[in-house]
Coordinates of N, CA and C in Angstrom, one line a residue:
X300 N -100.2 60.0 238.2 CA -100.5 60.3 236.8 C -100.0 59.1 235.9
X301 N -101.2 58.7 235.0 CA -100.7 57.5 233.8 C -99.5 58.4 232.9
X302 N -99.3 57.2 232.2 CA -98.0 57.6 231.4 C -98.4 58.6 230.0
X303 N -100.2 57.6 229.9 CA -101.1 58.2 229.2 C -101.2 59.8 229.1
X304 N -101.2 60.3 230.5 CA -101.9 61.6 230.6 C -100.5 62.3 230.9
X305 N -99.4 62.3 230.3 CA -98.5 63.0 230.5 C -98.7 64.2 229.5
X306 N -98.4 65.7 230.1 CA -99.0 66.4 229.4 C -97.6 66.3 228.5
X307 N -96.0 65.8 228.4 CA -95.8 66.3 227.0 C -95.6 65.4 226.7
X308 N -96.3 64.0 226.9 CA -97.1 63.2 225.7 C -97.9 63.5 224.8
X309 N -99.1 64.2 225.7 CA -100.0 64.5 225.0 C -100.1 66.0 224.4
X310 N -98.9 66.8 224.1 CA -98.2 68.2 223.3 C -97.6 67.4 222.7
X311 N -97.0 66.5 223.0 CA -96.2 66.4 221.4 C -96.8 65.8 220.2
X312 N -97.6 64.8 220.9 CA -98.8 64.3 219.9 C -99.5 65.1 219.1
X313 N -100.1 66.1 219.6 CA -100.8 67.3 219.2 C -100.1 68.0 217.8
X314 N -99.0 68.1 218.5 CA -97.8 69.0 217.4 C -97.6 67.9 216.5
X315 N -97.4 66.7 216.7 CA -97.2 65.4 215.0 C -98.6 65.8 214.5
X316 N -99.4 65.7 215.1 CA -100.7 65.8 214.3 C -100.6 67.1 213.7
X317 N -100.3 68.6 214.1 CA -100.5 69.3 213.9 C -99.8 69.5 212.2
X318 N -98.0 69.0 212.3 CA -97.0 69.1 211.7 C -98.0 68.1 210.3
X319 N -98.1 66.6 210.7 CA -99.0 66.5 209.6 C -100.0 66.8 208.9
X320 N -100.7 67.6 209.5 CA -101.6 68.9 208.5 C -101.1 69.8 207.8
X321 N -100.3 70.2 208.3 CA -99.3 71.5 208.0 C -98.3 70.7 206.8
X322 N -98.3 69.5 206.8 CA -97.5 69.3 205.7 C -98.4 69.1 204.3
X323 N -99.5 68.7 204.7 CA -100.3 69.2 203.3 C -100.1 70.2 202.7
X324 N -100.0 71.7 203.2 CA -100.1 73.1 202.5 C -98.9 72.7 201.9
X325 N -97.4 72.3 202.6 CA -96.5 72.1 201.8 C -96.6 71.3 200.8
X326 N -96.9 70.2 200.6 CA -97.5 69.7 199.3 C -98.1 70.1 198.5
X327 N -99.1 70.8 199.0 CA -100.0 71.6 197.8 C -99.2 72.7 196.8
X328 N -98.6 73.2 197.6 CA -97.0 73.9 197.6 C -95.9 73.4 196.3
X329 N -96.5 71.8 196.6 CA -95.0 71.4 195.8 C -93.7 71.4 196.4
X330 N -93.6 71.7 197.9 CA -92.8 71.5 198.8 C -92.5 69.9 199.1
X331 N -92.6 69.5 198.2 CA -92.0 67.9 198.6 C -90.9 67.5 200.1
X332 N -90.0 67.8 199.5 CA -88.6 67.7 200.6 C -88.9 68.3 201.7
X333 N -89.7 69.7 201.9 CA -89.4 70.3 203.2 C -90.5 69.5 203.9
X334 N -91.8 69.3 203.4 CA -93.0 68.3 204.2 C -92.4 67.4 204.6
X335 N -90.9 65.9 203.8 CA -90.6 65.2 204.2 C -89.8 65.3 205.3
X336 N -88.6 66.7 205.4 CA -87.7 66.5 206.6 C -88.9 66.9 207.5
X337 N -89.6 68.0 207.3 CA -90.4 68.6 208.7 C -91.3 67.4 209.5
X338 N -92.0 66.6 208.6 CA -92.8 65.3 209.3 C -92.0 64.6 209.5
X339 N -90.7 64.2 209.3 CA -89.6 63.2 210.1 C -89.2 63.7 211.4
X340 N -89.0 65.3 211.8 CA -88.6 65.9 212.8 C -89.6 65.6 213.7
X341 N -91.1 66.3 213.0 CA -91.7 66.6 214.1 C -92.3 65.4 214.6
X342 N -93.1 64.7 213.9 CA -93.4 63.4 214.3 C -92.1 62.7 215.0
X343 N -91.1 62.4 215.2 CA -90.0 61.6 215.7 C -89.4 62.4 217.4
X344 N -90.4 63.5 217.8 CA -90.4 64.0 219.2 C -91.5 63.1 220.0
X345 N -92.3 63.0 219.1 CA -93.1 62.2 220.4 C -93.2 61.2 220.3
X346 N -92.8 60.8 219.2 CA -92.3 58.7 219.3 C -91.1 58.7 220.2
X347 N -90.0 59.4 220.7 CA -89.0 59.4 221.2 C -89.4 59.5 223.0
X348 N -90.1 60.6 223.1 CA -91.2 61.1 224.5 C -91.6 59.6 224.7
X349 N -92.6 59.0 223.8 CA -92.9 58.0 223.9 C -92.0 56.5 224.6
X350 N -91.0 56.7 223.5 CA -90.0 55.6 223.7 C -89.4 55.6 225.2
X351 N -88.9 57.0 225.8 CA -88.9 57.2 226.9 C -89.6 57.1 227.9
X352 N -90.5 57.0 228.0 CA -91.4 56.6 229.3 C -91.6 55.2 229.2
X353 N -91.2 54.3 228.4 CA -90.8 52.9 228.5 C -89.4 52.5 228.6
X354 N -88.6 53.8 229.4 CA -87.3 53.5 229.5 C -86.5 52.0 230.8
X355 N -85.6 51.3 229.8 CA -85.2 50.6 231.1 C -84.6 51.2 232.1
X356 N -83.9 52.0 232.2 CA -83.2 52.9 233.2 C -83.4 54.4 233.1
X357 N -83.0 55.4 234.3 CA -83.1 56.5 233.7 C -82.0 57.3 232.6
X358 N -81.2 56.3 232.9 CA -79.8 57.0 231.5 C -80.7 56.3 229.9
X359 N -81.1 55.5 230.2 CA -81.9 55.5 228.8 C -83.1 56.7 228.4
X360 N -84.0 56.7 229.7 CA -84.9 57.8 229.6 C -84.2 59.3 229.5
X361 N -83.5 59.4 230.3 CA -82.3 60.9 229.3 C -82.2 60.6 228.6
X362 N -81.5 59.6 227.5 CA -81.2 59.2 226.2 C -82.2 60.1 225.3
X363 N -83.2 59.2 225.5 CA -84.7 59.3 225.0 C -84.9 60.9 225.0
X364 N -85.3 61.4 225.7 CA -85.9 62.6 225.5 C -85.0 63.4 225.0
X365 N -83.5 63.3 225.5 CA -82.3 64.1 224.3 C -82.6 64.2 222.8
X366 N -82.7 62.9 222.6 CA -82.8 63.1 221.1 C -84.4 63.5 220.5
X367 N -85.4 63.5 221.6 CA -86.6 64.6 221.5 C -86.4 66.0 221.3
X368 N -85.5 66.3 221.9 CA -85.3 67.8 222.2 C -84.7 67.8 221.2
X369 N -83.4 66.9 220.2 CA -82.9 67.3 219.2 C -83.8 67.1 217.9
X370 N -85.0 66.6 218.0 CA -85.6 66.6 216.7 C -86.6 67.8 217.1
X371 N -87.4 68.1 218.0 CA -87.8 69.7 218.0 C -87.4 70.9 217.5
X372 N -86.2 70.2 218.1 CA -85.0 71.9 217.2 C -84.8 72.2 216.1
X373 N -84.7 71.1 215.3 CA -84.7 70.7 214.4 C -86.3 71.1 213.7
X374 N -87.3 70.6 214.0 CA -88.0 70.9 213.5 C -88.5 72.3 214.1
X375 N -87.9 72.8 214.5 CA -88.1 74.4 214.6 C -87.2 75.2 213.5
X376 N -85.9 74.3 213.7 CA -85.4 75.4 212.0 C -86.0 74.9 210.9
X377 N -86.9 74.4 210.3 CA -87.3 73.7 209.4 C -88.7 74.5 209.4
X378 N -89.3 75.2 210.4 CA -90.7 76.2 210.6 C -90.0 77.4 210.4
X379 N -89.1 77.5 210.9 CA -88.6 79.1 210.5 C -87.8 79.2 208.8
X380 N -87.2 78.2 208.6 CA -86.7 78.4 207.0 C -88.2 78.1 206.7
X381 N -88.9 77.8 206.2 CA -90.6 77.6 206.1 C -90.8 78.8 205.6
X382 N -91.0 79.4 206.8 CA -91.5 81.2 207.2 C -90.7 82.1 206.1
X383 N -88.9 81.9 206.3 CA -88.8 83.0 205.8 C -88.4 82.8 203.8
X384 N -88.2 81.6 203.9 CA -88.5 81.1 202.3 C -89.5 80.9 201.5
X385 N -90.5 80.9 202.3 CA -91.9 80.5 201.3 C -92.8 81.6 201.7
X386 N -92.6 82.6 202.7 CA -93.7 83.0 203.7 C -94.8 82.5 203.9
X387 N -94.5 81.3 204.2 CA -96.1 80.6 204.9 C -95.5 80.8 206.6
X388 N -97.0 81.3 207.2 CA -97.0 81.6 208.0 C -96.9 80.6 209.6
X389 N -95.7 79.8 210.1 CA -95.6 78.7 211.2 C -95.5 79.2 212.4
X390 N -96.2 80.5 212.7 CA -95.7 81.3 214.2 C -96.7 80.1 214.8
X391 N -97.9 79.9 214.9 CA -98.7 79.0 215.8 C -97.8 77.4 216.3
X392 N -96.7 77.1 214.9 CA -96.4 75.9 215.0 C -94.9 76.5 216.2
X393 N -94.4 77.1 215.4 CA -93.2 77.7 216.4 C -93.4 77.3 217.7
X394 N -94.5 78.2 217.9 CA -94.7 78.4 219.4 C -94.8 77.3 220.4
X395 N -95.9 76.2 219.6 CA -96.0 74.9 220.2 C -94.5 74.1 220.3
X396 N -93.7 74.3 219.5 CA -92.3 73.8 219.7 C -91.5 74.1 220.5
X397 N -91.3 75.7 220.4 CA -90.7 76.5 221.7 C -91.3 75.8 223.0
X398 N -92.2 76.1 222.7 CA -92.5 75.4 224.7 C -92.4 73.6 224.4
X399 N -92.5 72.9 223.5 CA -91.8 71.6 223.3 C -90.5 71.1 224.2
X400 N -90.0 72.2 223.4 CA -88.3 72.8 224.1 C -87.9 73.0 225.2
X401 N -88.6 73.7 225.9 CA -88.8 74.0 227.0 C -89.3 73.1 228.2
X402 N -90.0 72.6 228.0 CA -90.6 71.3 228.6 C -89.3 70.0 228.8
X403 N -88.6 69.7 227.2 CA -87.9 68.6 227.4 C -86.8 69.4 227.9
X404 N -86.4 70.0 227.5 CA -85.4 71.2 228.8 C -85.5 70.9 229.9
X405 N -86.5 71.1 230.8 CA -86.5 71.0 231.7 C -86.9 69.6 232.6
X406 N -87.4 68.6 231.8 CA -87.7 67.3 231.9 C -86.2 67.0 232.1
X407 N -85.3 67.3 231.0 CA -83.9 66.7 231.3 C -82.7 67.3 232.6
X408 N -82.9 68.7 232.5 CA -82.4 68.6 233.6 C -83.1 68.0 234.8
X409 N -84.1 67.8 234.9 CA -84.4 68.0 236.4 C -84.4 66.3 236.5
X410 N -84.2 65.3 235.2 CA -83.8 64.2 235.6 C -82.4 63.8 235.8
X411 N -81.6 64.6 235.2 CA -80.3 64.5 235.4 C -79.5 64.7 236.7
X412 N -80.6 65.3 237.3 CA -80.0 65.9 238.6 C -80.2 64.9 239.3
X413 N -81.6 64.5 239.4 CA -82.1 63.2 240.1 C -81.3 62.2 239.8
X414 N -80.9 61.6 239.2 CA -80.1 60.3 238.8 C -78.8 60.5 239.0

């Protein structure tokens, strides 16, 4: 498999794309600030995914996807304060994050073990 067709390359891409759609409503909104932290989070998981699969070593490639997993989380509390402050509805975006999570979860252990 290309580095291309990594499927959570290509989920987390999906989800920046998605997160910058999603930050329009916030704007429309007048949500200024929350569109700007939430598209810093979300978008900055898969430049990170990214960054990692051009790692020099594998302690950099853990590096890398660590701080993926810490901007998903991040942008998961940023969909749920969303939800319960504004009631706009982010269960579809949640979801794509949760298994984000899940994914680099398990991407990291199972390279940590290896190395």
């Amino acid at each position: 498999m290309k580095i291309n067709e990594s499927p959570i390359r290509s989920k987390s891409f999906d989800f920046a794309v998605d997160i910058v759609k999603f930050s329009k409503v916030l704007k429309a909104n007048e949500e200024f600030e929350l569109a700007k932290q939430l598209i810093r989070s979300g978008t900055s998981v898969g430049a990170n995914i990214r960054e990692a699969q051009r790692g020099f070593s594998s302690k950099d490639f853990i590096h890398k996807m660590s701080i993926s997993l810490k901007e998903a989380d991040e942008s998961l509390y940023w969909l749920e304060l969303i939800e319960v402050s504004l009631k706009i509805d982010t269960k579809e975006l949640k979801d794509k994050c949760e298994e984000l999570i899940r994914i680099l979860v398990a991407i990291i252990k199972t390279s940590t073990h290896n190395s």
